Amino acid sequence: MKLESASAAAEFLDRSCKAGEVIDALPDDQRPATREEGYQIQQQLEAFSSQPVFGWKIAATSAAGQAHIGIDGPIAGRVFAETVYQDGDAIPFGANRMAVAEAEFAFKMGRDLEPRAYPYELAEVLEAVSDLHLAIETPDSRFEDFVTAGGPQLIADNACAYNFILGPKAPEVWRELDLAAHETVGRVTGLQDAPGKGSNVLGDPRIALVWLVNELSSLGITLQAGQIVTTGTTTMPMPIKPGDTVTGDFGILGQVNCSFLPE
C-alpha cells in the first residue's frame, strides 16, 4: 500500500472517531487487503497523537472476543496516551457503540525488546517485564458492522482501541502464580458477575504477551521500556451504559475500578 493511501485511510478513521461517527468501510483505494496493509494504516494513526505511544493492546485473544468482532485470531493495536485513564476515574462514555468493558492483565515493560529474525521465548519476555497491572478496556470500532469488517480493516481501525483504564500494580507474588488458572470476576452495575480466568487469554496472558512481542518484531517495531501491554479480556465482554460502575476483581492480586459519567 502506498504511503499516501495509508495516511488518507488513517485520517479518515481518526476523523470518524473524533466525530463519533461510523463508516461502512474504507474507500476502495484505501482499504487494506492484508494484515500488513492494516498495520501500515494503523502506524499512520500516530500522526494524530500529540504524545508517544503509551502501550499496546491485543484484541481477540479469547473465543468470546473473536466472536465479538468476527475474526479467528488475535490482532494488535496501539494504546494512545490520550485514551488512558487511571483506577477509579469517572470517564465520559462518549459515542461508544460497542459498549462493553473487559477485565485484563496488563504487563509493563522494564526494557526494550527489539525486532529480530527469530522468535522471542516466554522466559526472556518475562525477564523484560517490570510489573503486572490490573486493567479495564472499553473497545469500540469505527465500522458500522464491525463483525463483518474483517481482520485487515479492524487492524487499521487500531484493533478496536477506544479507552483504557490502568489499574494498580499487582503484588510481586504474581510471578509465582499460574496466571492461566487465576480466576477473575467482572462486575457492572445491575448485572450478574462475569466470571473469567487467565486461560481465556490465548491460553495464558503471558503467552498473549509473547505473541504481541513477536507480532511487533515481525513488523520491525520495538516494544519499548515503560510501555504497557494489555493482553485481552479474561471474561465475556460486559455490557455497559452511561452511569455504570465497572470492577475487575483479580482476587489476591487486587481490583481495578472505573465509572462512566451519566448522559
Short mmCIF file of C-alpha atoms in Angstrom, two decimals:
data_model
loop_
_atom_site.label_atom_id
_atom_site.label_comp_id
_atom_site.label_asym_id
_atom_site.label_seq_id
_atom_site.Cartn_x
_atom_site.Cartn_y
_atom_site.Cartn_z
CA MET A 1 0.00 0.00 0.00
CA LYS A 2 1.29 3.44 -0.92
CA LEU A 3 2.07 5.77 1.98
CA GLU A 4 -0.42 8.39 0.76
CA SER A 5 -3.23 5.80 0.73
CA ALA A 6 -2.33 4.58 4.24
CA SER A 7 -2.19 8.16 5.53
CA ALA A 8 -5.53 9.03 3.94
CA ALA A 9 -7.14 5.94 5.49
CA ALA A 10 -5.73 6.81 8.91
CA GLU A 11 -7.01 10.38 8.62
CA PHE A 12 -10.46 9.07 7.63
CA LEU A 13 -10.56 6.73 10.65
CA ASP A 14 -9.27 9.38 13.07
CA ARG A 15 -11.80 11.93 11.85
CA SER A 16 -14.62 9.42 12.21
CA CYS A 17 -13.54 8.52 15.74
CA LYS A 18 -13.30 12.13 16.92
CA ALA A 19 -16.67 12.95 15.40
CA GLY A 20 -18.30 9.90 16.99
CA GLU A 21 -19.31 8.67 13.54
CA VAL A 22 -19.18 5.24 11.94
CA ILE A 23 -18.44 4.12 8.39
CA ASP A 24 -19.45 1.12 6.29
CA ALA A 25 -15.91 0.51 5.02
CA LEU A 26 -12.78 2.35 4.00
CA PRO A 27 -12.81 3.65 0.40
CA ASP A 28 -11.68 1.09 -2.18
CA ASP A 29 -8.31 2.77 -2.79
CA GLN A 30 -7.61 2.94 0.99
CA ARG A 31 -8.94 -0.44 2.07
CA PRO A 32 -6.29 -2.86 3.34
CA ALA A 33 -6.27 -6.28 1.71
CA THR A 34 -3.82 -7.89 4.16
CA ARG A 35 -2.86 -7.72 7.82
CA GLU A 36 0.37 -5.97 6.80
CA GLU A 37 -1.54 -3.24 4.99
CA GLY A 38 -3.80 -2.89 8.02
CA TYR A 39 -0.77 -2.30 10.21
CA GLN A 40 0.58 0.24 7.68
CA ILE A 41 -2.57 2.29 8.17
CA GLN A 42 -2.54 1.83 11.94
CA GLN A 43 1.01 3.17 12.12
CA GLN A 44 -0.11 6.38 10.43
CA LEU A 45 -2.57 6.99 13.30
CA GLU A 46 0.43 8.06 15.39
CA ALA A 47 0.46 11.32 13.43
CA PHE A 48 -2.81 12.30 15.14
CA SER A 49 -1.49 11.80 18.70
CA SER A 50 0.49 14.52 20.47
CA GLN A 51 2.24 12.04 22.80
CA PRO A 52 4.37 8.91 22.40
CA VAL A 53 2.55 5.58 22.19
CA PHE A 54 1.56 4.61 25.74
CA GLY A 55 1.44 0.90 25.00
CA TRP A 56 -0.22 -1.89 23.07
CA LYS A 57 -3.42 -3.89 23.20
CA ILE A 58 -4.30 -7.32 21.91
CA ALA A 59 -7.81 -7.87 20.61
CA ALA A 60 -9.50 -11.23 20.11
CA THR A 61 -7.37 -13.31 22.47
CA SER A 62 -10.39 -15.30 23.62
CA ALA A 63 -13.09 -17.22 21.76
CA ALA A 64 -15.62 -14.69 23.08
CA GLY A 65 -13.51 -11.77 21.90
CA GLN A 66 -13.01 -13.32 18.47
CA ALA A 67 -16.73 -13.95 18.07
CA HIS A 68 -17.46 -10.40 19.24
CA ILE A 69 -15.60 -8.85 16.29
CA GLY A 70 -15.87 -11.67 13.77
CA ILE A 71 -12.25 -12.80 13.37
CA ASP A 72 -10.44 -16.04 14.14
CA GLY A 73 -7.21 -14.88 15.76
CA PRO A 74 -5.58 -12.06 17.71
CA ILE A 75 -4.66 -8.64 16.36
CA ALA A 76 -2.54 -5.86 17.88
CA GLY A 77 -3.32 -2.19 18.36
CA ARG A 78 -1.72 0.92 19.80
CA VAL A 79 -2.84 2.43 23.11
CA PHE A 80 -2.57 6.19 22.77
CA ALA A 81 -1.92 8.29 25.88
CA GLU A 82 -4.98 10.44 25.21
CA THR A 83 -7.21 7.41 25.78
CA VAL A 84 -5.69 6.31 29.11
CA TYR A 85 -7.46 6.76 32.45
CA GLN A 86 -6.48 5.78 35.97
CA ASP A 87 -8.02 3.47 38.55
CA GLY A 88 -11.20 4.99 39.99
CA ASP A 89 -11.66 7.61 37.28
CA ALA A 90 -15.08 8.75 36.09
CA ILE A 91 -14.96 8.51 32.31
CA PRO A 92 -17.09 10.14 29.61
CA PHE A 93 -19.00 7.38 27.86
CA GLY A 94 -18.75 9.12 24.51
CA ALA A 95 -20.12 7.62 21.31
CA ASN A 96 -19.08 4.08 22.21
CA ARG A 97 -21.34 1.78 20.19
CA MET A 98 -19.62 -1.46 21.11
CA ALA A 99 -20.48 -0.60 24.73
CA VAL A 100 -18.61 -3.35 26.60
CA ALA A 101 -15.93 -3.47 29.29
CA GLU A 102 -13.20 -6.07 29.67
CA ALA A 103 -11.09 -7.08 32.69
CA GLU A 104 -7.49 -7.61 31.59
CA PHE A 105 -3.95 -8.39 32.71
CA ALA A 106 -1.54 -5.64 31.58
CA PHE A 107 2.24 -6.01 31.65
CA LYS A 108 4.65 -3.06 31.98
CA MET A 109 7.95 -3.49 30.21
CA GLY A 110 11.20 -2.87 32.05
CA ARG A 111 13.45 -2.90 28.98
CA ASP A 112 13.24 -2.73 25.21
CA LEU A 113 12.58 -5.82 23.12
CA GLU A 114 13.85 -5.04 19.64
CA PRO A 115 12.90 -6.73 16.35
CA ARG A 116 14.96 -9.78 15.45
CA ALA A 117 14.99 -12.64 12.97
CA TYR A 118 13.97 -15.41 15.41
CA PRO A 119 11.06 -15.56 17.87
CA TYR A 120 11.19 -14.43 21.46
CA GLU A 121 10.54 -17.13 24.06
CA LEU A 122 8.46 -16.86 27.22
CA ALA A 123 11.31 -16.77 29.74
CA GLU A 124 13.18 -13.87 28.13
CA VAL A 125 9.99 -11.88 27.62
CA LEU A 126 9.03 -12.27 31.29
CA GLU A 127 12.53 -11.18 32.30
CA ALA A 128 11.88 -7.94 30.42
CA VAL A 129 8.64 -7.27 32.36
CA SER A 130 8.93 -4.89 35.30
CA ASP A 131 5.37 -5.08 36.66
CA LEU A 132 1.91 -6.55 36.20
CA HIS A 133 -1.04 -4.17 36.36
CA LEU A 134 -4.77 -4.81 36.53
CA ALA A 135 -6.73 -3.09 33.80
CA ILE A 136 -10.09 -2.47 32.15
CA GLU A 137 -10.51 -1.84 28.46
CA THR A 138 -13.57 -0.42 26.72
CA PRO A 139 -13.10 -1.14 23.00
CA ASP A 140 -15.01 0.33 20.09
CA SER A 141 -14.91 0.39 16.30
CA ARG A 142 -15.28 2.99 13.61
CA PHE A 143 -17.17 0.48 11.45
CA GLU A 144 -20.96 0.28 11.40
CA ASP A 145 -20.77 -3.52 11.29
CA PHE A 146 -17.51 -4.43 12.98
CA VAL A 147 -18.36 -8.15 12.89
CA THR A 148 -18.08 -8.24 9.08
CA ALA A 149 -15.36 -5.59 8.60
CA GLY A 150 -12.64 -8.25 8.54
CA GLY A 151 -9.22 -8.51 10.14
CA PRO A 152 -7.25 -6.09 7.91
CA GLN A 153 -9.78 -3.27 8.36
CA LEU A 154 -10.04 -3.91 12.11
CA ILE A 155 -6.24 -3.74 12.38
CA ALA A 156 -6.35 -0.43 10.51
CA ASP A 157 -9.04 0.62 13.00
CA ASN A 158 -6.39 0.21 15.72
CA ALA A 159 -7.72 -3.21 16.76
CA CYS A 160 -10.88 -1.56 18.13
CA ALA A 161 -8.97 0.54 20.69
CA TYR A 162 -11.04 3.19 22.48
CA ASN A 163 -10.43 3.78 26.20
CA PHE A 164 -8.06 2.05 28.62
CA ILE A 165 -8.10 2.17 32.43
CA LEU A 166 -4.74 1.41 34.05
CA GLY A 167 -5.29 -0.12 37.46
CA PRO A 168 -2.95 -0.73 40.37
CA LYS A 169 0.28 -2.66 40.22
CA ALA A 170 -0.23 -6.26 41.31
CA PRO A 171 1.86 -7.59 44.21
CA GLU A 172 5.06 -9.29 43.12
CA VAL A 173 3.58 -12.67 44.03
CA TRP A 174 2.08 -12.64 40.52
CA ARG A 175 5.34 -14.11 39.22
CA GLU A 176 4.76 -17.22 41.32
CA LEU A 177 1.14 -17.74 40.25
CA ASP A 178 -0.28 -19.81 37.44
CA LEU A 179 -1.90 -16.90 35.62
CA ALA A 180 -3.69 -19.29 33.28
CA ALA A 181 -5.59 -20.79 36.21
CA HIS A 182 -6.05 -17.47 38.03
CA GLU A 183 -9.72 -16.57 38.34
CA THR A 184 -11.12 -13.11 37.72
CA VAL A 185 -14.56 -11.55 38.12
CA GLY A 186 -16.00 -8.64 36.17
CA ARG A 187 -18.76 -6.58 37.75
CA VAL A 188 -21.04 -3.99 36.17
CA THR A 189 -23.81 -2.10 37.93
CA GLY A 190 -27.03 -4.13 37.98
CA LEU A 191 -25.65 -7.15 36.12
CA GLN A 192 -24.66 -10.61 37.25
CA ASP A 193 -20.97 -11.14 37.91
CA ALA A 194 -18.97 -12.20 34.86
CA PRO A 195 -16.54 -14.96 35.87
CA GLY A 196 -13.29 -15.41 34.00
CA LYS A 197 -9.74 -16.68 34.22
CA GLY A 198 -6.38 -16.20 32.63
CA SER A 199 -6.67 -19.19 30.32
CA ASN A 200 -9.32 -17.28 28.35
CA VAL A 201 -6.47 -15.12 27.04
CA LEU A 202 -4.75 -17.26 24.38
CA GLY A 203 -4.47 -19.99 27.00
CA ASP A 204 -2.38 -17.78 29.32
CA PRO A 205 -1.92 -13.96 29.41
CA ARG A 206 1.84 -14.49 29.43
CA ILE A 207 1.55 -16.37 26.13
CA ALA A 208 -0.51 -13.46 24.79
CA LEU A 209 2.31 -11.09 25.78
CA VAL A 210 4.84 -13.23 23.90
CA TRP A 211 2.52 -13.23 20.88
CA LEU A 212 2.45 -9.42 20.94
CA VAL A 213 6.23 -9.16 21.22
CA ASN A 214 6.70 -11.42 18.20
CA GLU A 215 3.94 -9.70 16.22
CA LEU A 216 5.71 -6.35 16.71
CA SER A 217 9.08 -7.92 15.92
CA SER A 218 7.74 -9.22 12.61
CA LEU A 219 6.64 -5.66 11.80
CA GLY A 220 10.03 -4.17 12.67
CA ILE A 221 8.70 -2.46 15.82
CA THR A 222 10.45 -2.28 19.19
CA LEU A 223 8.37 -2.88 22.31
CA GLN A 224 9.80 -0.15 24.49
CA ALA A 225 10.65 0.03 28.17
CA GLY A 226 7.82 1.72 30.07
CA GLN A 227 5.14 0.69 27.60
CA ILE A 228 2.10 -1.28 28.77
CA VAL A 229 0.75 -4.36 27.01
CA THR A 230 -2.85 -5.20 27.86
CA THR A 231 -3.50 -8.77 26.87
CA GLY A 232 -7.22 -9.18 26.24
CA THR A 233 -10.36 -9.92 28.15
CA THR A 234 -10.42 -12.64 30.80
CA THR A 235 -14.25 -12.56 30.94
CA MET A 236 -17.06 -12.33 28.45
CA PRO A 237 -17.30 -8.71 27.20
CA MET A 238 -19.57 -6.99 29.75
CA PRO A 239 -22.33 -4.64 28.52
CA ILE A 240 -22.03 -1.09 29.86
CA LYS A 241 -24.00 2.15 29.66
CA PRO A 242 -23.61 5.72 30.94
CA GLY A 243 -23.78 5.86 34.74
CA ASP A 244 -22.41 2.34 35.28
CA THR A 245 -19.58 1.38 37.59
CA VAL A 246 -17.20 -1.38 36.48
CA THR A 247 -14.89 -3.50 38.63
CA GLY A 248 -12.30 -6.03 37.62
CA ASP A 249 -11.65 -8.30 40.60
CA PHE A 250 -8.41 -10.28 40.36
CA GLY A 251 -8.59 -11.93 43.78
CA ILE A 252 -5.32 -11.74 45.74
CA LEU A 253 -3.86 -9.52 43.03
CA GLY A 254 -6.36 -6.73 43.73
CA GLN A 255 -9.09 -4.81 41.93
CA VAL A 256 -9.42 -2.12 39.29
CA ASN A 257 -12.44 0.20 39.07
CA CYS A 258 -13.92 2.90 36.91
CA SER A 259 -17.27 4.56 36.38
CA PHE A 260 -18.95 6.19 33.40
CA LEU A 261 -20.45 9.63 33.64
CA PRO A 262 -24.23 9.77 33.19
CA GLU A 263 -25.51 11.33 30.00
#
